[in-house]
CSV table of C-alpha atoms and ligand atoms in Angstrom, one decimal:
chain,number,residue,atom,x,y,z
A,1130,UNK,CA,-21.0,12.5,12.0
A,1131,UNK,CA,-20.2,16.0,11.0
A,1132,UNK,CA,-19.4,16.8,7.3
A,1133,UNK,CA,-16.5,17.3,5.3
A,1134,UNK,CA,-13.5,19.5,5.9
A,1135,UNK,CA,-10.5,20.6,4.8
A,1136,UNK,CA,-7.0,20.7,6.2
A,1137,UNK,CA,-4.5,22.9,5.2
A,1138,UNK,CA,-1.0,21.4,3.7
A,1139,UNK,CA,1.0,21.8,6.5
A,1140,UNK,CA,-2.4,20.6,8.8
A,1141,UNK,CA,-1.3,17.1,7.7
A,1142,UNK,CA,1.6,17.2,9.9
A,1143,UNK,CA,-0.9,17.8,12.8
A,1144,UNK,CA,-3.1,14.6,11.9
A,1145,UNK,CA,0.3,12.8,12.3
A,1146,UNK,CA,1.0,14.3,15.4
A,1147,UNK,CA,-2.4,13.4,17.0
A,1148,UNK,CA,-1.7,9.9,15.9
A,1149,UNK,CA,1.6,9.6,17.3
A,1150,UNK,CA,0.2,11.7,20.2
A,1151,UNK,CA,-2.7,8.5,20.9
A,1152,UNK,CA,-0.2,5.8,20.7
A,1153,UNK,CA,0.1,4.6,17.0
A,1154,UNK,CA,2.5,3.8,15.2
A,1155,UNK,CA,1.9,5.6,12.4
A,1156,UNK,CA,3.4,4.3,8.9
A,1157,UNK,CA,3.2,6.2,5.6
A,1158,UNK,CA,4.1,6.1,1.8
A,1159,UNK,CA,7.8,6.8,1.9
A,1160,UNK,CA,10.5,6.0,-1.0
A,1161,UNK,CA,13.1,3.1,-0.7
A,1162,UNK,CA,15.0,1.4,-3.2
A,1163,UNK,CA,13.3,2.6,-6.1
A,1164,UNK,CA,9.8,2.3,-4.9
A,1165,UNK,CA,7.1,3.5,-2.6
A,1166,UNK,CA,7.1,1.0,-0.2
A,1167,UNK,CA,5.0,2.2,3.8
A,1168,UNK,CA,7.6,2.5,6.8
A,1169,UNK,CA,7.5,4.6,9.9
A,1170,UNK,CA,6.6,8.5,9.7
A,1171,UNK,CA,6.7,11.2,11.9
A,1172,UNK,CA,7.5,14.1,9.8
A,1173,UNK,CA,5.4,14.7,6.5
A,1174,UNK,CA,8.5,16.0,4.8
A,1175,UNK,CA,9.3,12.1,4.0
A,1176,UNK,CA,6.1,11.5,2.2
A,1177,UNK,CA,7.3,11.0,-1.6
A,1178,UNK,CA,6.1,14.6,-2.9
A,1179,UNK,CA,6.0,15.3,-6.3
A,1180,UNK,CA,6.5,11.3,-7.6
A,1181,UNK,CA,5.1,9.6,-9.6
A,1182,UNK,CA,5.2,6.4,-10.5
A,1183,UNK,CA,4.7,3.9,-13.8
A,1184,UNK,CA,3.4,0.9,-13.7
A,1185,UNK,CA,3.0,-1.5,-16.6
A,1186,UNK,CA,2.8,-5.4,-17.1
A,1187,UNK,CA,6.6,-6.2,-15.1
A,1188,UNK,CA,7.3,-2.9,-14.9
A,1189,UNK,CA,7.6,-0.5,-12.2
A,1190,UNK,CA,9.6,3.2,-12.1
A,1191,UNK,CA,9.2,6.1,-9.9
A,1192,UNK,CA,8.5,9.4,-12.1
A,1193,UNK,CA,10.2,12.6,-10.6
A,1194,UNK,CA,8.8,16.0,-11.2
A,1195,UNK,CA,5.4,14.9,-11.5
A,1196,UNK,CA,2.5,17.3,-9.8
A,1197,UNK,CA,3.2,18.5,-6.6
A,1198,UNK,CA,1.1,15.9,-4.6
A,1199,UNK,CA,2.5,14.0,-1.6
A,1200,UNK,CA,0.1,10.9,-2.9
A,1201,UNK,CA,0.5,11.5,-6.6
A,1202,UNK,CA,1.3,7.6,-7.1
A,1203,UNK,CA,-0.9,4.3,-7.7
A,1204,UNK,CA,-0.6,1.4,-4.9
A,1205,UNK,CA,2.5,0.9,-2.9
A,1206,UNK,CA,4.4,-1.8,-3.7
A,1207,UNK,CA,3.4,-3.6,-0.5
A,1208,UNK,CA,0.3,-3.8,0.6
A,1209,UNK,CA,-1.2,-2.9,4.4
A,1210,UNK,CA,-1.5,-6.9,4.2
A,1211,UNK,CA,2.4,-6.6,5.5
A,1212,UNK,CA,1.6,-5.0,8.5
A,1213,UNK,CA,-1.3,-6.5,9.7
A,1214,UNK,CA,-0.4,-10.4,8.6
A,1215,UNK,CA,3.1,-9.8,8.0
A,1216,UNK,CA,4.8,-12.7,6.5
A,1217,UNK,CA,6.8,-14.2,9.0
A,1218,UNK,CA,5.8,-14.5,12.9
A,1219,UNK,CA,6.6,-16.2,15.7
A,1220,UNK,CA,3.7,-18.5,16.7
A,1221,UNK,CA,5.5,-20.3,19.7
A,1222,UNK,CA,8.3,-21.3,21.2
A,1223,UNK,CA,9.2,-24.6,22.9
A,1224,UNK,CA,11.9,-25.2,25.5
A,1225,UNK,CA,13.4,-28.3,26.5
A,1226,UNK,CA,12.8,-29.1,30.3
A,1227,UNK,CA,13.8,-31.7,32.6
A,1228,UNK,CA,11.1,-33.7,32.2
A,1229,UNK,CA,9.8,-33.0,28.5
A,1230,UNK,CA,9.4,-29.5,27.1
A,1231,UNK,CA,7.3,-26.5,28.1
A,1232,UNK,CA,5.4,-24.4,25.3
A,1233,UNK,CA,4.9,-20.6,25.2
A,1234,UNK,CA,2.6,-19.3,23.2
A,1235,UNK,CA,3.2,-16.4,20.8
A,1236,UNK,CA,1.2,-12.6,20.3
A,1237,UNK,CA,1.6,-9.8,18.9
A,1238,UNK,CA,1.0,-7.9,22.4
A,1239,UNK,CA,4.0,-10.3,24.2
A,1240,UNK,CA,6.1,-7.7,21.5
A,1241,UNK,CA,7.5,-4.7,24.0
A,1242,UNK,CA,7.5,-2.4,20.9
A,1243,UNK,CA,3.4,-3.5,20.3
A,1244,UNK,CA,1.7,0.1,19.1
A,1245,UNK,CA,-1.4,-0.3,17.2
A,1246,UNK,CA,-1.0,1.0,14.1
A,1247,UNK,CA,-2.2,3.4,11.9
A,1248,UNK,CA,-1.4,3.3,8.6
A,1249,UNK,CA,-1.9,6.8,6.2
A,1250,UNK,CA,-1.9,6.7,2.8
A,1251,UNK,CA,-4.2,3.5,2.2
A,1252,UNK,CA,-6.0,3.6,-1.1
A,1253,UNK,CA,-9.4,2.2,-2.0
A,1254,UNK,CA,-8.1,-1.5,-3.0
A,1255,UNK,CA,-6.6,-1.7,-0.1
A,1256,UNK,CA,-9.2,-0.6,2.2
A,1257,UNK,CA,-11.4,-3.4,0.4
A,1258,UNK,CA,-8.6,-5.8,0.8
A,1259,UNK,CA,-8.7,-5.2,4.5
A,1260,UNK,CA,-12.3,-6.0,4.4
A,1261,UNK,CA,-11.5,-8.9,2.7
A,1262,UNK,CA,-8.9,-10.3,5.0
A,1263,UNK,CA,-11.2,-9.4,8.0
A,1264,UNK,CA,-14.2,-11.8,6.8
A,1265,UNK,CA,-11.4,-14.6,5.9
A,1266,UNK,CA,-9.4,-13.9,9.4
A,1267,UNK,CA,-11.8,-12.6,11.7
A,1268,UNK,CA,-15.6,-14.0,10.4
A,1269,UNK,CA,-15.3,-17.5,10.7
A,1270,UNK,CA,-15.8,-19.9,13.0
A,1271,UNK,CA,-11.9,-19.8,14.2
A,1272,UNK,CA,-10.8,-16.6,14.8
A,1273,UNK,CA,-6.7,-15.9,13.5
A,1274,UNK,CA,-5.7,-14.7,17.1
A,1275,UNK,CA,-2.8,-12.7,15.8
A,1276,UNK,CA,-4.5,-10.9,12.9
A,1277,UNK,CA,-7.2,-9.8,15.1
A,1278,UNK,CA,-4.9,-8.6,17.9
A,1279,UNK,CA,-2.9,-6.3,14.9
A,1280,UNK,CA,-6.5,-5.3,13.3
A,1281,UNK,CA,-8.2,-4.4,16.8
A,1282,UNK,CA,-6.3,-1.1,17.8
A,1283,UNK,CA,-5.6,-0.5,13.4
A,1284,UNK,CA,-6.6,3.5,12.6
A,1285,UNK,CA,-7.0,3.6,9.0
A,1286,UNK,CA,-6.3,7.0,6.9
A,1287,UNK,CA,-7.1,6.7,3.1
A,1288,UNK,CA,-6.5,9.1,0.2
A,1289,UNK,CA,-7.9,8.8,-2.7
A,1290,UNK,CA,-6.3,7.9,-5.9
A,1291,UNK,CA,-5.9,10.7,-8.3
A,1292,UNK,CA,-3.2,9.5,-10.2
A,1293,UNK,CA,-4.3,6.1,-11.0
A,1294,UNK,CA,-1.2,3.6,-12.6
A,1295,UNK,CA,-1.5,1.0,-15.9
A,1296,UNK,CA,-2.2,-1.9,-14.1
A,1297,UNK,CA,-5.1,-0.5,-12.1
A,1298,UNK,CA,-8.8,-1.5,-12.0
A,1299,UNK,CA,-10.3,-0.8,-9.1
A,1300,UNK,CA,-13.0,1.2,-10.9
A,1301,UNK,CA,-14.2,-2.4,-12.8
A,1302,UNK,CA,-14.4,-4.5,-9.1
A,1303,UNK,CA,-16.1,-1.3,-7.5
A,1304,UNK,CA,-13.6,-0.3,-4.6
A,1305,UNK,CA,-11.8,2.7,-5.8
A,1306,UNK,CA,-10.6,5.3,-6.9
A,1307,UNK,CA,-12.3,6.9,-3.7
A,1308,UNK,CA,-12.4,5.1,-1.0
A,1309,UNK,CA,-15.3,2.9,0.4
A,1310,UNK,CA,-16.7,2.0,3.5
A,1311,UNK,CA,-13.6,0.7,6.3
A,1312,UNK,CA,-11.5,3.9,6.7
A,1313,UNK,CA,-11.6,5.6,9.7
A,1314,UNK,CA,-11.0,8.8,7.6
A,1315,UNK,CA,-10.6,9.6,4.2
A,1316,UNK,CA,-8.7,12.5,2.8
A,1317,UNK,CA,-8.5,13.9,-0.8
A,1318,UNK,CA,-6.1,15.8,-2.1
A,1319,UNK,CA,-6.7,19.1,-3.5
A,1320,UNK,CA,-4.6,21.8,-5.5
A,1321,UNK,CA,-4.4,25.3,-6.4
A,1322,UNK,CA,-4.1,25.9,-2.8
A,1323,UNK,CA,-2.9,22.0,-2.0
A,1324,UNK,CA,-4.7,21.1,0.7
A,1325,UNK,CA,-6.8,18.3,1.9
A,1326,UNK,CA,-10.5,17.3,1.9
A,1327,UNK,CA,-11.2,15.2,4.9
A,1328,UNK,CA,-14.2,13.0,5.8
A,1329,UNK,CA,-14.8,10.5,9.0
A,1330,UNK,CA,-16.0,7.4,8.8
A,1331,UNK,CA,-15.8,5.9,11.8
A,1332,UNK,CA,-16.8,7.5,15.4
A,1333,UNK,CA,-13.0,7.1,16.0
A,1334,UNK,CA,-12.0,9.2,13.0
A,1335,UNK,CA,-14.4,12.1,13.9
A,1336,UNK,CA,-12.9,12.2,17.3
A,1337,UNK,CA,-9.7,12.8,15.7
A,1338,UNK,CA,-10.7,14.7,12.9
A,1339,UNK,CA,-12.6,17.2,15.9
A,1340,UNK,CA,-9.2,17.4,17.2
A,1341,UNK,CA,-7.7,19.2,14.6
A,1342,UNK,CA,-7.4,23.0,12.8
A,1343,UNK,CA,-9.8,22.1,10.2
A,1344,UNK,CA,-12.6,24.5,8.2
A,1345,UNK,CA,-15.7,23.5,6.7
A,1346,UNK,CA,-15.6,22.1,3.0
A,1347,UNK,CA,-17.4,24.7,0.0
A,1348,UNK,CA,-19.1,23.0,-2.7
A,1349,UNK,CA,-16.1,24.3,-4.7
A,1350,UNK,CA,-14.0,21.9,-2.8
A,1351,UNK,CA,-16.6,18.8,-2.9
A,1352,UNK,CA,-16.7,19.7,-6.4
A,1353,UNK,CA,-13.2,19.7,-6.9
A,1354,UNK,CA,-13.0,16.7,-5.5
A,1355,UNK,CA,-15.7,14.9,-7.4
A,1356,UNK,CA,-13.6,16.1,-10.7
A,1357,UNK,CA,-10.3,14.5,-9.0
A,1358,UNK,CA,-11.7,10.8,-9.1
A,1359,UNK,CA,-13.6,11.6,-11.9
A,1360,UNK,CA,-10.5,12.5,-14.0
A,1361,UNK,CA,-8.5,9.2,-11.8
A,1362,UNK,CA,-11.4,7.1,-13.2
A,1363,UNK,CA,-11.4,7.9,-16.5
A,1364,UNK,CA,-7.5,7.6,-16.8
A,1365,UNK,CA,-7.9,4.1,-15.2
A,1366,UNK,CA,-5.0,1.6,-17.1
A,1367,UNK,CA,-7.0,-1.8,-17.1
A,1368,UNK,CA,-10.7,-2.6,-16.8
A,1369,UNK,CA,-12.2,-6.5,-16.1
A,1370,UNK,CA,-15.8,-7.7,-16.6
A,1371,UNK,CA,-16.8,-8.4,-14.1
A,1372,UNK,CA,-20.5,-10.0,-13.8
A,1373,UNK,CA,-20.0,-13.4,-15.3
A,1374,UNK,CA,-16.8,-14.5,-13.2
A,1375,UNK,CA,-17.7,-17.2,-11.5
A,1376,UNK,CA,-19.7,-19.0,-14.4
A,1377,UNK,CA,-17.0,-18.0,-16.6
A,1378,UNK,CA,-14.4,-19.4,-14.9
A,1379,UNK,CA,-15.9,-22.5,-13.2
A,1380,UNK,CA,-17.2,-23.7,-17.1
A,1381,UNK,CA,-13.2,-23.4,-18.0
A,1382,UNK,CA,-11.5,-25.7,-15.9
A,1383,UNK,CA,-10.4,-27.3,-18.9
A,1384,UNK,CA,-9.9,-24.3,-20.9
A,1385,UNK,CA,-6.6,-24.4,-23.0
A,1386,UNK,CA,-5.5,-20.9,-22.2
A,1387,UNK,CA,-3.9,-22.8,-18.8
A,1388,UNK,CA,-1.8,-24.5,-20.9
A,1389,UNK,CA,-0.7,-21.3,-22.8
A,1390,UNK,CA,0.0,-18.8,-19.8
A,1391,UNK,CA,2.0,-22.3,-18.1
A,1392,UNK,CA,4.4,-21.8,-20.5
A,1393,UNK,CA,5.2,-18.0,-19.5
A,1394,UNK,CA,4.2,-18.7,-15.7
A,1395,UNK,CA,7.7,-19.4,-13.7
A,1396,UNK,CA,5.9,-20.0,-10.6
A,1397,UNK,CA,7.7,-17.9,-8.5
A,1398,UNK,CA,4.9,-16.9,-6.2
A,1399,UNK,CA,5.2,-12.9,-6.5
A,1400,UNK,CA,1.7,-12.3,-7.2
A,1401,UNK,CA,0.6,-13.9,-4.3
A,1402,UNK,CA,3.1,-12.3,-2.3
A,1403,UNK,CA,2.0,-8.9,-3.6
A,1404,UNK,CA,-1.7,-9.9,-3.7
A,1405,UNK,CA,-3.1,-7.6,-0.7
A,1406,UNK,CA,-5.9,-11.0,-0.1
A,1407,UNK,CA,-4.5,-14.1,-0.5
A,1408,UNK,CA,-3.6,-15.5,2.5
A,1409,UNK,CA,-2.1,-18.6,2.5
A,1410,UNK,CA,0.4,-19.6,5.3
A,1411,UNK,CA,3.0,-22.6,6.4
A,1412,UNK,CA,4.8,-23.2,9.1
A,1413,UNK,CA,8.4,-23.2,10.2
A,1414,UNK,CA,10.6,-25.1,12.5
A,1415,UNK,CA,13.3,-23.1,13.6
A,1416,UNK,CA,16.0,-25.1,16.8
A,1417,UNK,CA,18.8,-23.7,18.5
A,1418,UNK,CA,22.1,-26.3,17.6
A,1419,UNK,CA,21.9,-27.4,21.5
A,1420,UNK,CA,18.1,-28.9,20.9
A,1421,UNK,CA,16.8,-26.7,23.8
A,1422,UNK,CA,14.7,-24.5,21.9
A,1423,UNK,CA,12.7,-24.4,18.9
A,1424,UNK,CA,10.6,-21.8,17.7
A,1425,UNK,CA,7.6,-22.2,15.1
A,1426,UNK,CA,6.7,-19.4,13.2
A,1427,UNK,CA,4.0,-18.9,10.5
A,1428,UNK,CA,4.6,-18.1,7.0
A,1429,UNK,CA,3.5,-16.8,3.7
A,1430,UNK,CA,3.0,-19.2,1.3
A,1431,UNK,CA,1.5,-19.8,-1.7
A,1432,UNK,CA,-0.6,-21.8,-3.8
A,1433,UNK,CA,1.7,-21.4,-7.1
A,1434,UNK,CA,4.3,-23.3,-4.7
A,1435,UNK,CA,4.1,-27.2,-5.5
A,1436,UNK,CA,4.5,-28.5,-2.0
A,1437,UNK,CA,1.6,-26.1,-1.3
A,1438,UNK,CA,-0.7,-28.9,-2.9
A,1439,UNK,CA,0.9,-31.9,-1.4
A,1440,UNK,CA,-1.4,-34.4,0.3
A,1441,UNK,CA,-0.9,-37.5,1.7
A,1442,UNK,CA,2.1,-38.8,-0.5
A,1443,UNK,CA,2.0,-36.5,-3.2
A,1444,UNK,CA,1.3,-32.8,-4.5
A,1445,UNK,CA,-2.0,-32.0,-6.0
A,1446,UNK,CA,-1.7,-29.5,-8.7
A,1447,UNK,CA,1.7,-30.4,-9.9
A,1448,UNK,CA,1.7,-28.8,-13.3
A,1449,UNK,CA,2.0,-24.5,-13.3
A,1450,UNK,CA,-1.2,-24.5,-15.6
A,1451,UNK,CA,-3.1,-26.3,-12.8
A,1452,UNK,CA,-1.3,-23.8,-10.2
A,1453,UNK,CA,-2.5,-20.7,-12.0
A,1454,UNK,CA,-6.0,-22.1,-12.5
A,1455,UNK,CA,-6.1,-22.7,-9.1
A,1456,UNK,CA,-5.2,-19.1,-8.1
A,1457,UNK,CA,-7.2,-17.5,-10.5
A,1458,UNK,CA,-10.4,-19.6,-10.4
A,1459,UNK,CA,-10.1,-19.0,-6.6
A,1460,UNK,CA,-9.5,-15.6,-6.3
A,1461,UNK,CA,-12.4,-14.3,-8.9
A,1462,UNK,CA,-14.7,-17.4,-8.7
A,1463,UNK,CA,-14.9,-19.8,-5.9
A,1464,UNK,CA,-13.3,-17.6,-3.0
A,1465,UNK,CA,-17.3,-15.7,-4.1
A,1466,UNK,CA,-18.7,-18.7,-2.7
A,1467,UNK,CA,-16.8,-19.0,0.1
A,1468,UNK,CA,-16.0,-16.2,1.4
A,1469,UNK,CA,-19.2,-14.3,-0.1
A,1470,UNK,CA,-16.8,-11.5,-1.9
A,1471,UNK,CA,-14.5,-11.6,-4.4
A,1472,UNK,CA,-10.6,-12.1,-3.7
A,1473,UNK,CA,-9.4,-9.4,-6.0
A,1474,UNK,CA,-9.5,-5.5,-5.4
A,1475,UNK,CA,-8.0,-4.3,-8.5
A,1476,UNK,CA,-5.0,-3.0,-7.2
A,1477,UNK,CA,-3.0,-4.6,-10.3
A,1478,UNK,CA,0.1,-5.1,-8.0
A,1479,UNK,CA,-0.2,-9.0,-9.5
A,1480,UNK,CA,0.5,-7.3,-13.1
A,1481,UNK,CA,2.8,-4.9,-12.5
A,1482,UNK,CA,5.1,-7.5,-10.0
A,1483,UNK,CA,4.7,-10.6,-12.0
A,1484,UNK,CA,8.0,-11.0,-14.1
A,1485,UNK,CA,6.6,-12.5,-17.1
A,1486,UNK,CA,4.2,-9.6,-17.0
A,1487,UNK,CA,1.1,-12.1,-16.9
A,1488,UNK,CA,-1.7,-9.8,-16.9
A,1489,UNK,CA,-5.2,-11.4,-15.3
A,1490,UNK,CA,-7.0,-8.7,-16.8
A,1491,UNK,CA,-6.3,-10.0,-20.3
A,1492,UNK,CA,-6.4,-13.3,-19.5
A,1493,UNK,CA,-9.9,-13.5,-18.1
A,1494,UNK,CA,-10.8,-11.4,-21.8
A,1495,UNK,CA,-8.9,-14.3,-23.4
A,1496,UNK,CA,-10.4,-17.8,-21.6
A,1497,UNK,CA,-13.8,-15.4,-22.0
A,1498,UNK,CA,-13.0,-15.3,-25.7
A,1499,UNK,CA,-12.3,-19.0,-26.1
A,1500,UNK,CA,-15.2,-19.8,-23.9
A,1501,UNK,CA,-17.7,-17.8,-26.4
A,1502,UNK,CA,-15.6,-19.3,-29.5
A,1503,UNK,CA,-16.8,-23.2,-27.7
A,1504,UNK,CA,-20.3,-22.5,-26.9
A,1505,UNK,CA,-20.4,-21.0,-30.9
A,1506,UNK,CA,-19.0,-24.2,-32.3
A,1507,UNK,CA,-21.1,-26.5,-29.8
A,1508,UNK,CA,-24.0,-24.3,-31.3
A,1509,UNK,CA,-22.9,-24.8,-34.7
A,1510,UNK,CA,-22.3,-21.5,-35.6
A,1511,UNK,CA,-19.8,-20.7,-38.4
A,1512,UNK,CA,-16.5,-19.1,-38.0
A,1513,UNK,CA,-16.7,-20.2,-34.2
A,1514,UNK,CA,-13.3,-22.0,-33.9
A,1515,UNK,CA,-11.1,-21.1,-31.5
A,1516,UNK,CA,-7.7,-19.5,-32.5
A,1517,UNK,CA,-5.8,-20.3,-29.1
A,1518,UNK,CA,-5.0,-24.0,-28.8
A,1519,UNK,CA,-8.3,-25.0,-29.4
A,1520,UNK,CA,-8.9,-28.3,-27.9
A,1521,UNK,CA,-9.7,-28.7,-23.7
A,1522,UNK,CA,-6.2,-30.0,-22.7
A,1523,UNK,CA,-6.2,-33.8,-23.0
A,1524,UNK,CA,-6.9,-35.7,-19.3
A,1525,UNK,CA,-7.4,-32.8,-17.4
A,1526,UNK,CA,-4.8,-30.6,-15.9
A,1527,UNK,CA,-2.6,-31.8,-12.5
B,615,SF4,S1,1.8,-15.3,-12.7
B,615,SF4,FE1,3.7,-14.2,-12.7
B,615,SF4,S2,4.1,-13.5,-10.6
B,615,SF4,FE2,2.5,-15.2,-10.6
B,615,SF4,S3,3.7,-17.1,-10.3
B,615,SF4,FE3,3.5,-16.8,-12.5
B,615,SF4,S4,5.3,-15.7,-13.1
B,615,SF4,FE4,5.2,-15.5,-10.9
B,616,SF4,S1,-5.5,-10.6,-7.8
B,616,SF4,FE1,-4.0,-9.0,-8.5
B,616,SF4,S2,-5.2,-7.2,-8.9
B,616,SF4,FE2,-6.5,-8.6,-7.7
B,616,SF4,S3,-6.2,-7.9,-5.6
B,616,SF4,FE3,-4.7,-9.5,-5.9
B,616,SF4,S4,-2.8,-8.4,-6.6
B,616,SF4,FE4,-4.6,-7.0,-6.8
């Protein structure tokens, strides 16, 4: 693989046109509504240059006149997970016949305006959320058919983060602010001139990376470079320890803090929406009024949804406490043992989107707390009571 290079400012426009030239559909960081949200590109004049954006517990505004970057903002507010397992799709339709009903299957290819994709812009969370979804999708014994058609042809163009927002950790779980292994190229972007440092990391990115007007990178740029996630580290809003998770939070199950963020939890299932990981689907009937054809699609769901849980005559975890245990245990303890990774990148999109600004940050530092506080009291230490709600919650949570 040939080393680093850089691309001038305007050479960006040229990456995208080699994409669009091989077929992609190439999607990009663009603003809508308020927020920088990926949709279609073709010219890099759309890219959000010069915002910003800030991100806090709930809160989310776009910052104008910030430096002249085109990527100067922390993670979009949808992930690439919208793209690749996009939250509604047809799985198949059935038609009435005259003797019963026929049944055509579904795919992503059957689609006349099928591209694969290639999505610019990605940052280091969601690289390693990709990664994620691919060994829950694509490495087990059953294979999610759609997903992997989507994820085959995917070309994947990450940047990395130099302007890091409040709800960010991705330095604590390892996967940013530059990204890892997974992107077919990653670029970095410079100033004073602005341009781009750009390294392959796939055969398929040095192909494309060959194609285009590109010089050899100085040690001044690498340098510079180095300095950019250096600075993007240090200014990082939210750090998690990490090490002890799964002991942690499998010796809490009856932690009081459940109790405590249940009464601020409204279960309305945005951080699993936003979440670029989780990955839990329904189904959905949909019939035409004459009863000819029906169509079942696939859909996000969530496990902070009660019927989520239900099981043979009745839902499982029908309290919030027991629904936010369940998410969080899973996504930073158990989904380790199953899936052998964590489920959380630290892209802090389940912070900044959550309207009671639940932050799991803090409240792994809290059920830590209260988890030390026990053990001192079990030891008989003094001054070892918990301040929180003390007690386990009586009976268990449901
Ligand atoms: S933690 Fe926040 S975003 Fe998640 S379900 Fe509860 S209120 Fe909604
Ligand atoms: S749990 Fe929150 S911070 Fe972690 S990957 Fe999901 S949305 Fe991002």
């Amino acid at each position: 693989m040939a080393g680093p290079a850089i691309l001038p400012s305007r050479g960006l426009q040229a990456l995208v046109d080699a994409l669009l030239a091989r077929g992609y559909r190439v999607l990009g960081p663009q603003v809508r509504d308020g927020a920088v949200v990926l949709a279609d590109l073709t010219d890099i004049d759309a890219l959000p240059l010069g915002v910003g954006d800030e991100q806090a517990p709930g809160h989310y505004r776009l910052r104008e006149g910030g430096a002249e970057r085109a990527f100067g903002f922390a993670a979009t507010a949808q992930s690439p997970k919208s793209v690749l397992f996009p939250p509604d799709e047809l799985l198949w339709r059935g038609r009435r016949t005259d003797d019963g009903f026929s049944v055509e299957p579904a795919s992503p290819a059957d689609d006349p305006d099928h591209r694969p994709v290639a999505i610019l812009g990605a940052r280091g969370c969601d690289v390693a959320a990709i990664a994620v979804q691919d060994r829950v999708l694509l490495g087990r014994e059953h294979v999610d058919a759609h997903y992997a058609a989507r994820r085959a042809g995917a070309f994947l163009v990450a940047v990395t983060c130099s302007d890091p927002a409040g709800t960010c950790f991705c330095a604590s779980v390892g996967t940013g602010p530059r990204p890892r292994a997974g992107s077919d190229l990653v670029l970095t972007e410079l100033a004073d001139p602005h341009r781009y440092l750009v390294e392959a990391g796939t055969p398929a990115g040095q192909a494309l990376l060959g194609a285009l007007d590109t010089t050899p990178a100085t040690p001044d740029d690498l340098a510079a470079a180095d300095e950019l996630v250096a600075d993007a580290t240090a200014r990082m809003g939210r750090t998690m320890r990490t090490d002890d998770l799964p002991e942690l939070l499998n010796a809490s199950a009856e932690s009081p803090r459940w109790a405590a963020i249940a009464e601020r939890c409204l279960a309305c299932t945005n951080c699993t929406a936003v979440c670029p990981t989780c990955f839990c689907t329904g189904v959905q009937d949909v019939g035409d009024l004459t009863g000819a054809l029906d169509e079942r699609h696939r859909v996000w769901d969530s496990c902070f949804s009660q019927p989520y849980s239900y099981i043979h005559g009745g839902a499982v975890r029908t309290w919030t406490a027991s629904r936010y245990r369940q998410w969080l245990t899973h996504k930073l303890a158990t989904w380790t043992e199953q899936f052998g990774t964590s489920g959380c990148v630290g892209c802090g999109r389940c912070i900044t989107w959550c309207p009671a600004g639940i932050d799991l940050t803090a409240e792994v530092a809290t059920i830590r707390e209260l988890a030390e506080a026990h053990d001192a009291v079990a030891a008989g230490a003094p001054g070892g009571a918990p301040t929180d709600g003390g007690a386990p919650t009586p009976g268990g949570l449901r």
